[in-house]
Each structure stands twice: as C-alpha cells, then as structure tokens.
Coordinates of C-alpha atoms in Angstrom, one line a residue:
M96 CA 0.0 0.0 0.0
V97 CA 1.6 3.3 -1.1
S98 CA 0.4 6.8 -0.4
S99 CA 1.4 9.7 -2.7
K100 CA 0.0 13.3 -2.5
G101 CA -3.1 12.2 -0.7
R102 CA -3.9 9.4 -3.1
M103 CA -4.0 5.8 -1.9
W104 CA -3.0 3.0 -4.2
I105 CA -3.6 -0.7 -3.5
G106 CA -1.3 -3.0 -5.4
F107 CA -0.6 -6.7 -5.5
R108 CA 0.8 -9.2 -7.9
S109 CA -1.7 -11.3 -9.7
R110 CA -1.5 -13.9 -12.4
I111 CA -4.9 -12.7 -13.7
P112 CA -4.2 -9.9 -16.2
G113 CA -5.8 -6.6 -15.6
I114 CA -7.2 -7.3 -12.1
A115 CA -5.2 -4.6 -10.4
L116 CA -6.4 -2.1 -13.0
L117 CA -10.0 -3.1 -12.5
L118 CA -9.7 -2.7 -8.7
M119 CA -8.2 0.8 -9.2
V120 CA -11.1 1.8 -11.5
A121 CA -13.6 0.5 -8.9
L122 CA -12.0 2.6 -6.2
V123 CA -12.1 5.7 -8.4
G124 CA -15.8 4.9 -9.1
L125 CA -16.6 4.7 -5.4
A126 CA -14.9 8.0 -4.8
S127 CA -16.9 9.6 -7.6
A128 CA -20.2 8.2 -6.2
A129 CA -19.4 9.6 -2.7
S130 CA -18.7 13.0 -4.1
A131 CA -22.1 13.0 -6.0
F132 CA -23.9 12.9 -2.6
A133 CA -21.6 15.5 -1.0
S134 CA -23.5 18.3 0.8
N135 CA -22.6 21.4 2.7
T136 CA -23.8 23.6 5.6
Y137 CA -24.3 27.2 4.6
Y138 CA -24.6 30.1 7.1
V139 CA -26.9 33.0 6.6
S140 CA -26.8 36.3 8.6
K141 CA -28.6 39.5 7.7
S142 CA -26.5 41.5 10.1
A143 CA -23.1 40.1 9.4
G144 CA -23.3 38.5 5.9
S145 CA -22.8 39.2 2.2
D146 CA -24.1 37.1 -0.7
V147 CA -20.6 37.3 -2.3
N148 CA -19.2 35.3 0.7
A149 CA -18.6 31.5 0.4
G150 CA -21.3 31.0 3.0
T151 CA -19.7 27.9 4.4
S152 CA -18.5 29.3 7.7
K153 CA -20.0 31.4 10.5
S154 CA -17.2 34.0 9.9
A155 CA -18.2 34.5 6.2
P156 CA -22.0 33.9 6.0
W157 CA -24.4 34.9 3.2
A158 CA -26.8 37.7 4.0
H159 CA -29.8 36.0 2.4
L160 CA -31.3 32.6 1.9
P161 CA -31.5 31.3 -1.7
G162 CA -35.0 32.0 -2.9
M163 CA -35.4 35.2 -1.0
A164 CA -36.4 38.2 -3.0
S165 CA -33.2 39.9 -2.0
W166 CA -30.8 36.9 -2.7
T167 CA -28.1 37.9 -5.1
G168 CA -25.9 34.7 -4.9
S169 CA -25.6 31.9 -7.3
H170 CA -25.8 28.7 -5.3
T171 CA -28.3 26.0 -6.3
P172 CA -29.5 24.0 -3.3
T173 CA -29.0 20.3 -3.5
A174 CA -30.0 17.2 -1.5
G175 CA -28.4 17.2 1.9
D176 CA -27.7 20.9 2.1
T177 CA -28.3 22.7 5.4
F178 CA -29.0 26.4 5.6
V179 CA -28.4 27.8 9.1
L180 CA -30.0 31.2 9.8
M181 CA -28.4 33.3 12.6
G182 CA -30.7 33.5 15.6
C183 CA -32.3 36.8 16.4
D184 CA -31.3 38.3 13.0
V185 CA -34.3 40.0 11.2
W186 CA -35.1 39.8 7.5
V187 CA -37.6 42.4 6.5
N188 CA -40.2 43.1 3.8
S189 CA -37.6 43.8 1.0
D190 CA -36.1 40.3 1.6
L191 CA -39.5 38.5 1.2
P192 CA -41.1 36.5 -0.1
V193 CA -39.1 33.3 -0.4
A194 CA -39.8 31.2 -3.5
W195 CA -38.4 27.7 -2.9
N196 CA -38.1 25.4 -5.9
W197 CA -35.5 22.8 -4.8
S198 CA -35.8 19.2 -3.5
G199 CA -33.8 16.9 -1.2
S200 CA -34.1 13.2 -1.3
S201 CA -35.0 10.3 1.0
G202 CA -32.4 10.4 3.8
N203 CA -30.9 13.6 2.5
P204 CA -33.4 16.4 2.9
I205 CA -32.6 20.1 2.4
T206 CA -32.9 21.8 5.8
I207 CA -33.6 25.5 6.6
G208 CA -32.9 25.8 10.3
V209 CA -30.8 27.0 13.1
D210 CA -27.7 26.5 15.3
K211 CA -28.6 27.6 18.8
T212 CA -25.0 28.4 19.6
W213 CA -25.0 31.1 16.8
Y214 CA -27.1 34.2 17.3
N215 CA -27.0 38.0 17.1
T216 CA -26.0 39.0 20.6
T217 CA -27.0 42.7 20.1
N218 CA -30.6 41.7 19.4
C219 CA -30.6 38.9 22.0
P220 CA -28.1 39.7 24.8
S221 CA -29.6 37.0 27.1
G222 CA -29.4 34.1 24.7
W223 CA -30.5 32.5 21.5
D224 CA -34.0 33.1 20.0
R225 CA -35.4 32.3 16.5
P226 CA -34.4 34.2 13.4
V227 CA -37.2 36.5 12.3
W228 CA -38.9 37.0 9.0
N229 CA -40.9 40.2 9.3
A230 CA -43.1 41.3 6.5
Q231 CA -43.6 44.6 8.4
G232 CA -47.3 44.8 7.7
A233 CA -46.8 45.4 4.0
A234 CA -47.5 43.3 0.9
T235 CA -45.2 40.3 0.0
G236 CA -47.5 38.8 -2.6
N237 CA -49.6 35.8 -1.5
Y238 CA -47.1 34.2 0.8
M239 CA -44.0 34.6 2.9
I240 CA -42.4 31.3 1.8
R241 CA -43.8 29.1 -1.0
F242 CA -42.5 25.6 -1.5
A243 CA -42.9 24.3 -5.1
A244 CA -43.4 27.8 -6.5
V245 CA -42.5 26.3 -9.9
G246 CA -43.0 22.5 -10.2
N247 CA -43.0 20.1 -7.3
T248 CA -40.6 19.8 -4.4
S249 CA -39.9 17.1 -1.8
Y250 CA -37.8 16.2 1.2
G251 CA -37.3 19.5 3.0
V252 CA -37.3 20.8 6.5
L253 CA -38.3 24.3 7.7
D254 CA -37.5 24.6 11.4
N255 CA -37.4 27.3 14.1
I256 CA -38.3 30.5 12.1
E257 CA -40.4 33.3 13.6
M258 CA -42.7 34.8 10.9
K259 CA -44.7 37.9 11.5
G260 CA -46.2 41.0 9.9
L261 CA -48.1 39.1 7.1
Y262 CA -50.4 41.5 5.4
C263 CA -52.9 41.9 2.7
A264 CA -55.3 44.7 1.8
S265 CA -58.9 43.5 2.3
P266 CA -60.4 41.7 0.9
C267 CA -57.6 39.3 -0.1
S268 CA -58.4 38.4 -3.7
S269 CA -57.0 34.8 -3.5
G270 CA -55.9 34.3 0.1
I271 CA -52.5 34.7 1.7
W272 CA -50.3 32.3 3.6
F273 CA -47.2 32.3 5.8
T274 CA -46.1 29.0 4.3
S275 CA -47.7 27.3 1.3
C276 CA -47.2 24.6 -1.4
Y277 CA -48.3 26.0 -4.7
E278 CA -47.7 22.7 -6.4
A279 CA -47.3 19.4 -4.5
C280 CA -44.6 19.4 -1.8
S281 CA -44.2 15.9 -0.4
N282 CA -42.2 14.8 2.6
W283 CA -41.6 18.2 4.0
T284 CA -41.4 18.9 7.8
I285 CA -42.6 22.2 9.1
S286 CA -41.5 22.3 12.7
N287 CA -40.9 24.6 15.7
N288 CA -41.9 27.8 13.9
Y289 CA -43.7 30.7 15.5
F290 CA -46.4 32.5 13.4
H291 CA -48.0 35.6 14.8
A292 CA -48.7 39.4 14.4
W293 CA -50.4 39.4 11.0
N294 CA -52.5 42.2 9.6
V295 CA -55.4 40.6 7.7
Q296 CA -58.9 42.0 8.1
Y297 CA -61.3 39.1 7.5
D298 CA -61.6 35.5 8.8
N299 CA -60.2 32.7 6.8
E300 CA -58.4 34.9 4.3
C301 CA -55.1 33.8 5.5
A302 CA -53.4 30.7 7.0
T303 CA -50.1 29.6 8.4
F304 CA -49.9 26.6 6.1
S305 CA -51.7 25.3 3.0
S306 CA -50.7 22.4 0.8
A307 CA -51.6 21.4 -2.7
P308 CA -53.1 17.9 -3.3
G309 CA -50.4 15.3 -3.6
S310 CA -48.3 16.6 -0.8
S311 CA -48.0 13.2 0.9
G312 CA -45.7 12.6 3.8
T313 CA -45.6 16.3 4.8
I314 CA -45.6 16.9 8.6
Y315 CA -46.7 20.0 10.5
T316 CA -45.4 19.7 14.1
Q317 CA -44.4 21.6 17.2
N318 CA -45.4 25.0 15.7
V319 CA -47.0 27.9 17.6
V320 CA -49.8 29.9 15.9
D321 CA -50.7 32.9 18.0
G322 CA -53.4 35.3 16.9
S323 CA -53.5 37.4 20.1
D324 CA -51.2 40.1 18.7
S325 CA -52.6 40.3 15.2
S326 CA -54.6 43.2 13.9
P327 CA -57.5 42.8 14.2
A328 CA -57.2 40.0 16.7
G329 CA -57.5 36.5 15.2
T330 CA -58.6 36.4 11.6
C331 CA -56.1 33.9 10.2
T332 CA -56.7 30.1 10.2
G333 CA -54.0 27.8 11.4
I334 CA -54.2 25.3 8.4
Y335 CA -56.4 25.8 5.4
P336 CA -57.7 24.5 2.9
A337 CA -55.7 21.3 2.4
W338 CA -53.9 19.5 5.2
P339 CA -50.5 17.9 5.4
S340 CA -50.3 14.2 6.1
Q341 CA -49.6 14.7 9.9
I342 CA -50.5 17.5 12.3
T343 CA -49.0 16.9 15.7
N344 CA -48.2 18.7 18.9
N345 CA -48.9 22.3 17.7
V346 CA -50.2 25.2 19.9
I347 CA -52.9 27.2 18.0
H348 CA -54.8 29.9 19.8
D349 CA -56.7 33.2 19.5
L350 CA -58.0 32.2 16.0
P351 CA -61.5 32.0 14.6
N352 CA -60.6 28.5 13.2
G353 CA -57.6 26.3 14.0
I354 CA -57.7 23.6 11.2
V355 CA -60.1 23.8 8.3
G356 CA -60.3 21.8 5.1
S357 CA -59.3 18.3 4.1
C358 CA -56.3 16.0 3.7
G359 CA -54.4 16.9 0.5

C-alpha cells in the first residue's frame, strides 16, 4: 500500500491480467459516487453576511437565503444541504417572499434551520432566539415562503423560524399564507416555527400553512400559531384549505378557526 500526494493505491501481484487495474477503476468509481452525494452547511446572517461570501462558515456567511427576493448569490440548493439562519437576526419586507423550488431526497433532505449556539448578541443579549422574517405589515405577494413555487418539491425541513407581519389589503383576492405549497410538496417537515402578528382583516383569508393535493408525507409539528397580537385579533386560520399528512403537537390559539379543510 503506497500513499502519494493524498492518493492511496492498492497494489498486488496477480496472475490474472488486468485485475489490479479493475480494482483501481472500482475505487475511483466509489470516490466519484461519494462526491455525488456530498452536501454542505451554509450560514446566513442579515446583520453580518454578504451574498458574495462563500457562506460555508460562520465567519463568512451569506446575507440572504437562496430563494429570498433579496438573494443575489448563485448557489443552487441540492439534496443534503443545510442552511443555518443566525438566531435573532431579522429579515424584512424587502427580503421577502421566499420562492423555494429545490428538493432533497430520501435520507438527504434540504434543511432550513438554526444552530442555537449562533445568534445576534445585540438583538438577543440574554441568549438564542429564533431568526425572524418580518413582512412589516406590508405586501409580500400571496405568501412569505412558498414551496414548489414552480413545479413540485420534496424532502425538505423548515425549522425554528419566527414569521410575523403578514399583510394583505382587504379583501384578499385569493388568500395569503405564511407557508404554502403552490404545487405538490411531499415529505416536508414544518416544525418549531412561530407564526403571529399578522394584519389581515377578514376571517379565513389567510393561514399559516396550506398544501396542494399530492403533498403526501408532509408533517406540521411543534409550531406555535398565536393570533393574540394580530390586527385585528384573530382572523387567520391555522391550516387551510388542504392538510399535510400529519399534524401533531402544535399550539394554535386566538384564531377563529384552527384547522379547516381536508387532507391533501
């Protein structure tokens, strides 16, 4: 066994012509297969980042998440990628909405989430809290984040984001959502998010989540939907009109309706 410049060669004598070459080709093939499934963690901070950064370290994060209205980078999310948003940072109306058109795979979802050791200490001097997407009571289109904005998506995670300030002038012509699947978005997990402080005038014109038919395997869990600080109080529905496959352990309060509709 000989190592040269980081490359490992396995050699032996054989009376079978070409077997050593075949073994070498097999090893190269395995290395190529492994690199095909390579994934990265990318860091995103509105307060400390720039979209020209590599984004692969906390010291050189991006400023925006791919798919945000304000994103100017060039990265295409792939299966297994993780996007870590800095805790307590705030993305505002000009950064929204987020149009998400990328898929993970079984065992390799794309994750939009957090690292609770990484947060904006100016905004949160006492400790970590969720990153915030604040629409600031102004229009963002019909959603704050839309999965499957073009075509279908699958195998993703949206975790631990605070979303507030959703707005539409009344009446909303076609409804408005914090999170939605325009086309089918199967095997997504929407978890640990905090939805509140919206400005929608009439009942059932908005919801925190809505999925298109065919969104099998999608889970909505451990979220908090709080209508107590919306204007006027209440108005949004928790989930409407089509449901994800599982709805578990959520806290939904101060709403005219918690869950309305049918399984998608």
